[in-house]
Amino acid sequence: VTFLTKRRTEPIAQPFLLTKRLHPENQETPIHFVETASVSERLFYIRNHFAYPELSTDAWRLCVNGAVWRPTVFFYEQLLAMPAKTIQMTLECAGNKREYFEPPVYGEQWRDGAINQGSWTGVPLAYLFSQTGLQGGAMEAVFIGRDCGKRPDQHEIVPYSRSLPIAKALHPDTLIAYLYNGRPITYKHGYPMRLIVPGWYGMASVKWLQQITVIDHFFEGPFQSIDYNYYPQPDSDAGKNPVTTIRVNSIIQQPLDLAILPCGPQRMEGIAWTGTGEITKLEVSTDGGHTWQPARLERVASEPYAWTRWSLIWHAVPGEHVIMARAYDSAGHYQPLLAAWNRKGYGYNAIAQARVKVESS
Amino acid sequence: VTFLTKRRTEPIAQPFLLTKRLHPENQETPIHFVETASVSERLFYIRNHFAYPELSTDAWRLCVNGAVWRPTVFFYEQLLAMPAKTIQMTLECAGNKREYFEPPVYGEQWRDGAINQGSWTGVPLAYLFSQTGLQGGAMEAVFIGRDCGKRPDQHEIVPYSRSLPIAKALHPDTLIAYLYNGRPITYKHGYPMRLIVPGWYGMASVKWLQQITVIDHFFEGPFQSIDYNYYPQPDSDAGKNPVTTIRVNSIIQQPLDLAILPCGPQRMEGIAWTGTGEITKLEVSTDGGHTWQPARLERVASEPYAWTRWSLIWHAVPGEHVIMARAYDSAGHYQPLLAAWNRKGYGYNAIAQARVKVESS
């Protein structure tokens, strides 16, 4: 071993996915350290309900059937040749920030990083339906992924599948996507084809899409009728209602919660997003919510589904401080002081907080 | 782009370091997913107080001076030629589990993974001192690393440095290490030489070691006299006492906290460790501490500084359960129900807990 010729490795500190579970794989984006508008595949959060599917030769076919006039198998190459659309968008898991619910909620303990942003390219689903036609009674489109397995609460093997109301399925921005950031979607994120539903929580954007079945009733699969519903009561299903659009939300990327800071000017920054319109304002408090001031926003008007960066310089003085961020959107929504607790822990969007201690030197 | 020839990447789910901070770099071992007795460099937690040091040609020299008879510069190659010792040991940051303190404590919010295990090879420091001699008044050895910077509470640039009582410095297992798991210590972990102090929290094992100065008084550097002390009071320094040996401790690796499990046999497993003797017993409760049963231990008698794996099969029945693990050591210590709160958040070692919900299918 030639010790003396050993050079030090370059001391680059890079963030990694935050491992939550390995079987099935669930890992979180280190969102506090993401500075780019598009997240690389390396840091794209991974949320699986089941083991990864095996991809047979069948995987490059998409079957559209049910209440359509011309049931069709679309081949991957055919999709590539169709009119394509690219959308820069925030994809957020409905369980993002679940860890913050009080009392705690069982399930994957996501913090702030079950969220991603990047560009998706694909064929509008409405275009496929223009080829197959839709029958009069069409009410929902059911999307079936290739991933399947056993749930703790069921005896049979079930695939991961979800439905959309037909109007949402026909929205011009609902895509059968095949590129992420200009490259084929990676295997872990749904290669070769995944559904992309801008503005809805991530459970709608079915990966490894194998079949779309149009039905004339409400779909009742377990990921539709058991999971991904808000249950406001701990012990009953009263008030149950489905999880759909992304709630207005934000994070404080810097400073980190419970950080110790020197006094003087400190840059506070983060991101804000919503599934209903656009972010119109982000207010920051450095005194636990007594006073608020607007942050600087970096909005890209041409990207209605993208997150908005915010920042503000704070002149930190010694002591303990509670920093808060509250986003507002163009639909009149804003982050509540307390999140609406629900038994499965979806849609947490309370005002973001970071407690800091500023030291004098 | 040849979409059809693209093969799926192998769907291996691997854990990563858990990023806590990038400047300076602080990342946690994904300890819940570590199954090996030695952790690879890739998953070895990283705890820095400052930016990484530049390594000049000087870096391969270790200066020993102060209250010694023959102040000496030892060259790296000289160390490699001296009698070496290899120790398999647990290295734990004093701030490990800081996040669990209630009320919360400012600083790096480590969970369970500011801990590592692997083998260290190096020269016993006592051997170096046998070459230099020690003067009669020698009271402490001060270890100075090459990393330095500004602390939020100080005006000047300070190096990272720590002292040991001379008796601990002379302990035959206190090493000037140059190999980790049989290979040169990687740059991020202290290449070319770091101090290794088995049984003490990690702050003692100074990285990028450049100088050892023997003194006839107590060392008063900020990492000795400000940080790495237990301050039991929130607002005064009453009861201040130094952080030294690792407290008896354990974690539950599986199941994960707030997991949803199917009913039937479930393997519970984890690790236990102590800086005072060896682990003699680990008890598990599945009813929130009402009843306890001993887990199976896998101890390696020849490795007194290594952690002990524990496991137990549990026949899970539907409902919500609080699983607890409590380790005991040969010095008569055991994990308390509540950790001793202290202002800087060191030495958290309360009974480990995992809340789980078992579902019926």
GROMACS .gro file of N, CA and C in nm, chain B residues 99-206:
model
  324
  460GLU      N    1  -3.187   1.473   1.924
  460GLU     CA    2  -3.322   1.512   1.882
  460GLU      C    3  -3.430   1.467   1.979
  461TYR      N    4  -3.402   1.366   2.059
  461TYR     CA    5  -3.505   1.312   2.146
  461TYR      C    6  -3.521   1.389   2.277
  462PHE      N    7  -3.430   1.480   2.307
  462PHE     CA    8  -3.443   1.554   2.433
  462PHE      C    9  -3.569   1.638   2.434
  463GLU      N   10  -3.632   1.640   2.547
  463GLU     CA   11  -3.751   1.721   2.566
  463GLU      C   12  -3.735   1.795   2.698
  464PRO      N   13  -3.737   1.931   2.703
  464PRO     CA   14  -3.750   2.022   2.589
  464PRO      C   15  -3.633   2.011   2.492
  465PRO      N   16  -3.656   2.053   2.365
  465PRO     CA   17  -3.553   2.038   2.263
  465PRO      C   18  -3.427   2.119   2.294
  466VAL      N   19  -3.317   2.074   2.236
  466VAL     CA   20  -3.186   2.133   2.259
  466VAL      C   21  -3.133   2.182   2.125
  467TYR      N   22  -3.073   2.300   2.121
  467TYR     CA   23  -3.015   2.353   1.996
  467TYR      C   24  -2.888   2.275   1.960
  468GLY      N   25  -2.857   2.271   1.833
  468GLY     CA   26  -2.737   2.203   1.785
  468GLY      C   27  -2.775   2.104   1.677
  469GLU      N   28  -2.678   2.027   1.628
  469GLU     CA   29  -2.708   1.926   1.526
  469GLU      C   30  -2.816   1.833   1.581
  470GLN      N   31  -2.919   1.812   1.502
  470GLN     CA   32  -3.030   1.728   1.550
  470GLN      C   33  -3.007   1.582   1.511
  471TRP      N   34  -2.913   1.520   1.578
  471TRP     CA   35  -2.886   1.378   1.553
  471TRP      C   36  -3.000   1.294   1.605
  472ARG      N   37  -3.035   1.192   1.527
  472ARG     CA   38  -3.125   1.088   1.578
  472ARG      C   39  -3.039   0.972   1.628
  473ASP      N   40  -3.060   0.853   1.576
  473ASP     CA   41  -2.989   0.737   1.629
  473ASP      C   42  -2.857   0.708   1.560
  474GLY      N   43  -2.823   0.786   1.455
  474GLY     CA   44  -2.714   0.740   1.369
  474GLY      C   45  -2.584   0.817   1.378
  475ALA      N   46  -2.562   0.891   1.487
  475ALA     CA   47  -2.428   0.951   1.503
  475ALA      C   48  -2.342   0.847   1.574
  476ILE      N   49  -2.338   0.731   1.513
  476ILE     CA   50  -2.269   0.616   1.572
  476ILE      C   51  -2.213   0.531   1.458
  477ASN      N   52  -2.099   0.469   1.485
  477ASN     CA   53  -2.031   0.389   1.383
  477ASN      C   54  -1.961   0.273   1.451
  478GLN      N   55  -1.933   0.171   1.371
  478GLN     CA   56  -1.846   0.064   1.419
  478GLN      C   57  -1.755   0.017   1.308
  479GLY      N   58  -1.632  -0.014   1.346
  479GLY     CA   59  -1.535  -0.065   1.250
  479GLY      C   60  -1.405  -0.090   1.323
  480SER      N   61  -1.304  -0.133   1.248
  480SER     CA   62  -1.176  -0.163   1.313
  480SER      C   63  -1.077  -0.050   1.285
  481TRP      N   64  -1.003  -0.015   1.388
  481TRP     CA   65  -0.901   0.089   1.379
  481TRP      C   66  -0.766   0.027   1.408
  482THR      N   67  -0.670   0.061   1.325
  482THR     CA   68  -0.534   0.011   1.345
  482THR      C   69  -0.442   0.130   1.364
  483GLY      N   70  -0.355   0.120   1.463
  483GLY     CA   71  -0.261   0.230   1.486
  483GLY      C   72  -0.162   0.195   1.595
  484VAL      N   73  -0.086   0.294   1.631
  484VAL     CA   74   0.019   0.279   1.733
  484VAL      C   75  -0.037   0.323   1.868
  485PRO      N   76  -0.022   0.242   1.970
  485PRO     CA   77  -0.064   0.291   2.103
  485PRO      C   78   0.011   0.420   2.136
  486LEU      N   79  -0.066   0.518   2.181
  486LEU     CA   80  -0.003   0.645   2.217
  486LEU      C   81   0.102   0.624   2.326
  487ALA      N   82   0.079   0.526   2.413
  487ALA     CA   83   0.175   0.497   2.519
  487ALA      C   84   0.312   0.462   2.461
  488TYR      N   85   0.310   0.399   2.342
  488TYR     CA   86   0.438   0.366   2.277
  488TYR      C   87   0.511   0.494   2.235
  489LEU      N   88   0.436   0.589   2.178
  489LEU     CA   89   0.500   0.717   2.140
  489LEU      C   90   0.559   0.786   2.264
  490PHE      N   91   0.480   0.785   2.372
  490PHE     CA   92   0.529   0.849   2.494
  490PHE      C   93   0.649   0.773   2.552
  491SER      N   94   0.658   0.644   2.525
  491SER     CA   95   0.777   0.571   2.571
  491SER      C   96   0.901   0.619   2.497
  492GLN      N   97   0.881   0.674   2.378
  492GLN     CA   98   0.992   0.730   2.301
  492GLN      C   99   1.027   0.871   2.348
  493THR      N  100   0.927   0.950   2.381
  493THR     CA  101   0.953   1.090   2.418
  493THR      C  102   0.980   1.105   2.567
  494GLY      N  103   0.930   1.011   2.646
  494GLY     CA  104   0.933   1.027   2.792
  494GLY      C  105   0.830   1.129   2.835
  495LEU      N  106   0.786   1.117   2.959
  495LEU     CA  107   0.690   1.213   3.015
  495LEU      C  108   0.753   1.277   3.138
  496GLN      N  109   0.740   1.406   3.151
  496GLN     CA  110   0.795   1.472   3.269
  496GLN      C  111   0.702   1.452   3.389
  497GLY      N  112   0.757   1.471   3.506
  497GLY     CA  113   0.683   1.440   3.630
  497GLY      C  114   0.549   1.510   3.642
  498GLY      N  115   0.541   1.635   3.602
  498GLY     CA  116   0.417   1.710   3.620
  498GLY      C  117   0.311   1.685   3.515
  499ALA      N  118   0.334   1.593   3.422
  499ALA     CA  119   0.242   1.569   3.311
  499ALA      C  120   0.103   1.534   3.363
  500MET      N  121   0.006   1.614   3.325
  500MET     CA  122  -0.130   1.596   3.378
  500MET      C  123  -0.229   1.561   3.268
  501GLU      N  124  -0.217   1.630   3.154
  501GLU     CA  125  -0.307   1.603   3.042
  501GLU      C  126  -0.226   1.603   2.912
  502ALA      N  127  -0.278   1.532   2.813
  502ALA     CA  128  -0.224   1.543   2.677
  502ALA      C  129  -0.330   1.616   2.595
  503VAL      N  130  -0.285   1.720   2.523
  503VAL     CA  131  -0.376   1.798   2.439
  503VAL      C  132  -0.354   1.755   2.294
  504PHE      N  133  -0.464   1.727   2.225
  504PHE     CA  134  -0.459   1.678   2.088
  504PHE      C  135  -0.515   1.786   1.996
  505ILE      N  136  -0.434   1.831   1.902
  505ILE     CA  137  -0.474   1.942   1.815
  505ILE      C  138  -0.494   1.889   1.673
  506GLY      N  139  -0.615   1.911   1.621
  506GLY     CA  140  -0.644   1.872   1.484
  506GLY      C  141  -0.607   1.982   1.387
  507ARG      N  142  -0.606   1.948   1.257
  507ARG     CA  143  -0.575   2.049   1.155
  507ARG      C  144  -0.697   2.132   1.117
  508ASP      N  145  -0.814   2.091   1.161
  508ASP     CA  146  -0.935   2.166   1.126
  508ASP      C  147  -0.952   2.281   1.223
  509CYS      N  148  -0.985   2.398   1.170
  509CYS     CA  149  -1.001   2.515   1.255
  509CYS      C  150  -1.102   2.609   1.193
  510GLY      N  151  -1.148   2.705   1.271
  510GLY     CA  152  -1.246   2.801   1.219
  510GLY      C  153  -1.300   2.888   1.330
  511LYS      N  154  -1.405   2.961   1.295
  511LYS     CA  155  -1.467   3.053   1.390
  511LYS      C  156  -1.589   2.986   1.451
  512ARG      N  157  -1.603   2.997   1.581
  512ARG     CA  158  -1.724   2.951   1.648
  512ARG      C  159  -1.820   3.069   1.661
  513PRO      N  160  -1.952   3.043   1.664
  513PRO     CA  161  -2.045   3.155   1.679
  513PRO      C  162  -2.020   3.235   1.808
  514ASP      N  163  -1.960   3.170   1.909
  514ASP     CA  164  -1.944   3.238   2.038
  514ASP      C  165  -1.803   3.293   2.060
  515GLN      N  166  -1.717   3.291   1.958
  515GLN     CA  167  -1.579   3.338   1.977
  515GLN      C  168  -1.541   3.431   1.862
  516HIS      N  169  -1.446   3.521   1.892
  516HIS     CA  170  -1.399   3.613   1.787
  516HIS      C  171  -1.286   3.552   1.704
  517GLU      N  172  -1.196   3.479   1.770
  517GLU     CA  173  -1.077   3.428   1.702
  517GLU      C  174  -1.103   3.295   1.633
  518ILE      N  175  -1.014   3.264   1.540
  518ILE     CA  176  -1.009   3.132   1.477
  518ILE      C  177  -0.948   3.036   1.579
  519VAL      N  178  -1.013   2.924   1.600
  519VAL     CA  179  -0.958   2.824   1.693
  519VAL      C  180  -0.948   2.690   1.621
  520PRO      N  181  -0.847   2.609   1.659
  520PRO     CA  182  -0.842   2.473   1.604
  520PRO      C  183  -0.937   2.384   1.684
  521TYR      N  184  -0.973   2.270   1.626
  521TYR     CA  185  -1.043   2.171   1.706
  521TYR      C  186  -0.938   2.102   1.791
  522SER      N  187  -0.949   2.112   1.922
  522SER     CA  188  -0.855   2.041   2.008
  522SER      C  189  -0.921   1.998   2.137
  523ARG      N  190  -0.870   1.889   2.189
  523ARG     CA  191  -0.928   1.824   2.305
  523ARG      C  192  -0.814   1.766   2.388
  524SER      N  193  -0.839   1.745   2.518
  524SER     CA  194  -0.737   1.682   2.601
  524SER      C  195  -0.787   1.552   2.661
  525LEU      N  196  -0.692   1.470   2.705
  525LEU     CA  197  -0.722   1.350   2.784
  525LEU      C  198  -0.639   1.357   2.912
  526PRO      N  199  -0.692   1.305   3.023
  526PRO     CA  200  -0.608   1.287   3.142
  526PRO      C  201  -0.493   1.194   3.103
  527ILE      N  202  -0.379   1.214   3.163
  527ILE     CA  203  -0.261   1.140   3.118
  527ILE      C  204  -0.280   0.989   3.133
  528ALA      N  205  -0.357   0.947   3.234
  528ALA     CA  206  -0.379   0.802   3.252
  528ALA      C  207  -0.457   0.745   3.133
  529LYS      N  208  -0.557   0.818   3.086
  529LYS     CA  209  -0.634   0.769   2.970
  529LYS      C  210  -0.547   0.773   2.844
  530ALA      N  211  -0.465   0.878   2.833
  530ALA     CA  212  -0.374   0.888   2.717
  530ALA      C  213  -0.280   0.767   2.713
  531LEU      N  214  -0.242   0.717   2.831
  531LEU     CA  215  -0.147   0.605   2.840
  531LEU      C  216  -0.215   0.469   2.834
  532HIS      N  217  -0.347   0.467   2.830
  532HIS     CA  218  -0.418   0.338   2.823
  532HIS      C  219  -0.371   0.264   2.698
  533PRO      N  220  -0.344   0.135   2.710
  533PRO     CA  221  -0.287   0.063   2.595
  533PRO      C  222  -0.377   0.061   2.471
  534ASP      N  223  -0.506   0.093   2.485
  534ASP     CA  224  -0.595   0.093   2.369
  534ASP      C  225  -0.619   0.233   2.311
  535THR      N  226  -0.556   0.334   2.366
  535THR     CA  227  -0.563   0.467   2.306
  535THR      C  228  -0.460   0.472   2.194
  536LEU      N  229  -0.510   0.491   2.072
  536LEU     CA  230  -0.425   0.473   1.953
  536LEU      C  231  -0.407   0.602   1.872
  537ILE      N  232  -0.292   0.611   1.806
  537ILE     CA  233  -0.277   0.701   1.693
  537ILE      C  234  -0.306   0.614   1.572
  538ALA      N  235  -0.429   0.624   1.520
  538ALA     CA  236  -0.474   0.530   1.417
  538ALA      C  237  -0.445   0.582   1.278
  539TYR      N  238  -0.416   0.488   1.187
  539TYR     CA  239  -0.395   0.526   1.047
  539TYR      C  240  -0.472   0.437   0.950
  540LEU      N  241  -0.532   0.327   1.000
  540LEU     CA  242  -0.616   0.242   0.914
  540LEU      C  243  -0.757   0.234   0.972
  541TYR      N  244  -0.856   0.233   0.884
  541TYR     CA  245  -0.994   0.203   0.923
  541TYR      C  246  -1.039   0.085   0.839
  542ASN      N  247  -1.083  -0.018   0.904
  542ASN     CA  248  -1.121  -0.142   0.834
  542ASN      C  249  -1.011  -0.189   0.739
  543GLY      N  250  -0.886  -0.173   0.785
  543GLY     CA  251  -0.773  -0.227   0.710
  543GLY      C  252  -0.722  -0.139   0.598
  544ARG      N  253  -0.785  -0.024   0.578
  544ARG     CA  254  -0.740   0.067   0.472
  544ARG      C  255  -0.708   0.203   0.531
  545PRO      N  256  -0.621   0.281   0.463
  545PRO     CA  257  -0.591   0.414   0.516
  545PRO      C  258  -0.720   0.488   0.550
  546ILE      N  259  -0.723   0.552   0.662
  546ILE     CA  260  -0.840   0.630   0.703
  546ILE      C  261  -0.873   0.726   0.590
  547THR      N  262  -0.998   0.738   0.554
  547THR     CA  263  -1.032   0.830   0.444
  547THR      C  264  -1.020   0.975   0.492
  548TYR      N  265  -1.004   1.061   0.394
  548TYR     CA  266  -0.982   1.202   0.424
  548TYR      C  267  -1.088   1.259   0.518
  549LYS      N  268  -1.214   1.227   0.490
  549LYS     CA  269  -1.321   1.287   0.572
  549LYS      C  270  -1.321   1.236   0.716
  550HIS      N  271  -1.252   1.127   0.739
  550HIS     CA  272  -1.252   1.072   0.875
  550HIS      C  273  -1.118   1.089   0.945
  551GLY      N  274  -1.032   1.177   0.890
  551GLY     CA  275  -0.913   1.214   0.966
  551GLY      C  276  -0.779   1.180   0.904
  552TYR      N  277  -0.778   1.134   0.778
  552TYR     CA  278  -0.651   1.101   0.714
  552TYR      C  279  -0.551   1.214   0.729
  553PRO      N  280  -0.424   1.185   0.755
  553PRO     CA  281  -0.365   1.051   0.763
  553PRO      C  282  -0.371   0.987   0.903
  554MET      N  283  -0.384   1.068   1.008
  554MET     CA  284  -0.378   1.013   1.144
  554MET      C  285  -0.486   1.073   1.230
  555ARG      N  286  -0.552   0.989   1.307
  555ARG     CA  287  -0.645   1.043   1.406
  555ARG      C  288  -0.628   0.969   1.538
  556LEU      N  289  -0.662   1.038   1.643
  556LEU     CA  290  -0.662   0.976   1.773
  556LEU      C  291  -0.785   0.885   1.782
  557ILE      N  292  -0.769   0.773   1.849
  557ILE     CA  293  -0.883   0.683   1.874
  557ILE      C  294  -0.884   0.650   2.024
  558VAL      N  295  -0.996   0.684   2.087
  558VAL     CA  296  -1.009   0.666   2.232
  558VAL      C  297  -1.126   0.573   2.260
  559PRO      N  298  -1.104   0.442   2.265
  559PRO     CA  299  -1.214   0.349   2.286
  559PRO      C  300  -1.287   0.377   2.418
  560GLY      N  301  -1.418   0.366   2.413
  560GLY     CA  302  -1.498   0.382   2.534
  560GLY      C  303  -1.540   0.525   2.563
  561TRP      N  304  -1.474   0.622   2.500
  561TRP     CA  305  -1.515   0.761   2.518
  561TRP      C  306  -1.599   0.805   2.398
  562TYR      N  307  -1.683   0.905   2.422
  562TYR     CA  308  -1.758   0.961   2.310
  562TYR      C  309  -1.661   1.015   2.204
  563GLY      N  310  -1.713   1.027   2.083
  563GLY     CA  311  -1.631   1.056   1.965
  563GLY      C  312  -1.554   1.186   1.967
  564MET      N  313  -1.599   1.285   2.047
  564MET     CA  314  -1.528   1.414   2.048
  564MET      C  315  -1.384   1.398   2.089
  565ALA      N  316  -1.353   1.288   2.161
  565ALA     CA  317  -1.216   1.265   2.208
  565ALA      C  318  -1.124   1.217   2.096
  566SER      N  319  -1.181   1.157   1.993
  566SER     CA  320  -1.101   1.093   1.888
  566SER      C  321  -1.070   1.194   1.778
  567VAL      N  322  -0.977   1.284   1.808
  567VAL     CA  323  -0.944   1.399   1.723
  567VAL      C  324  -0.893   1.355   1.585
   0.00000   0.00000   0.00000
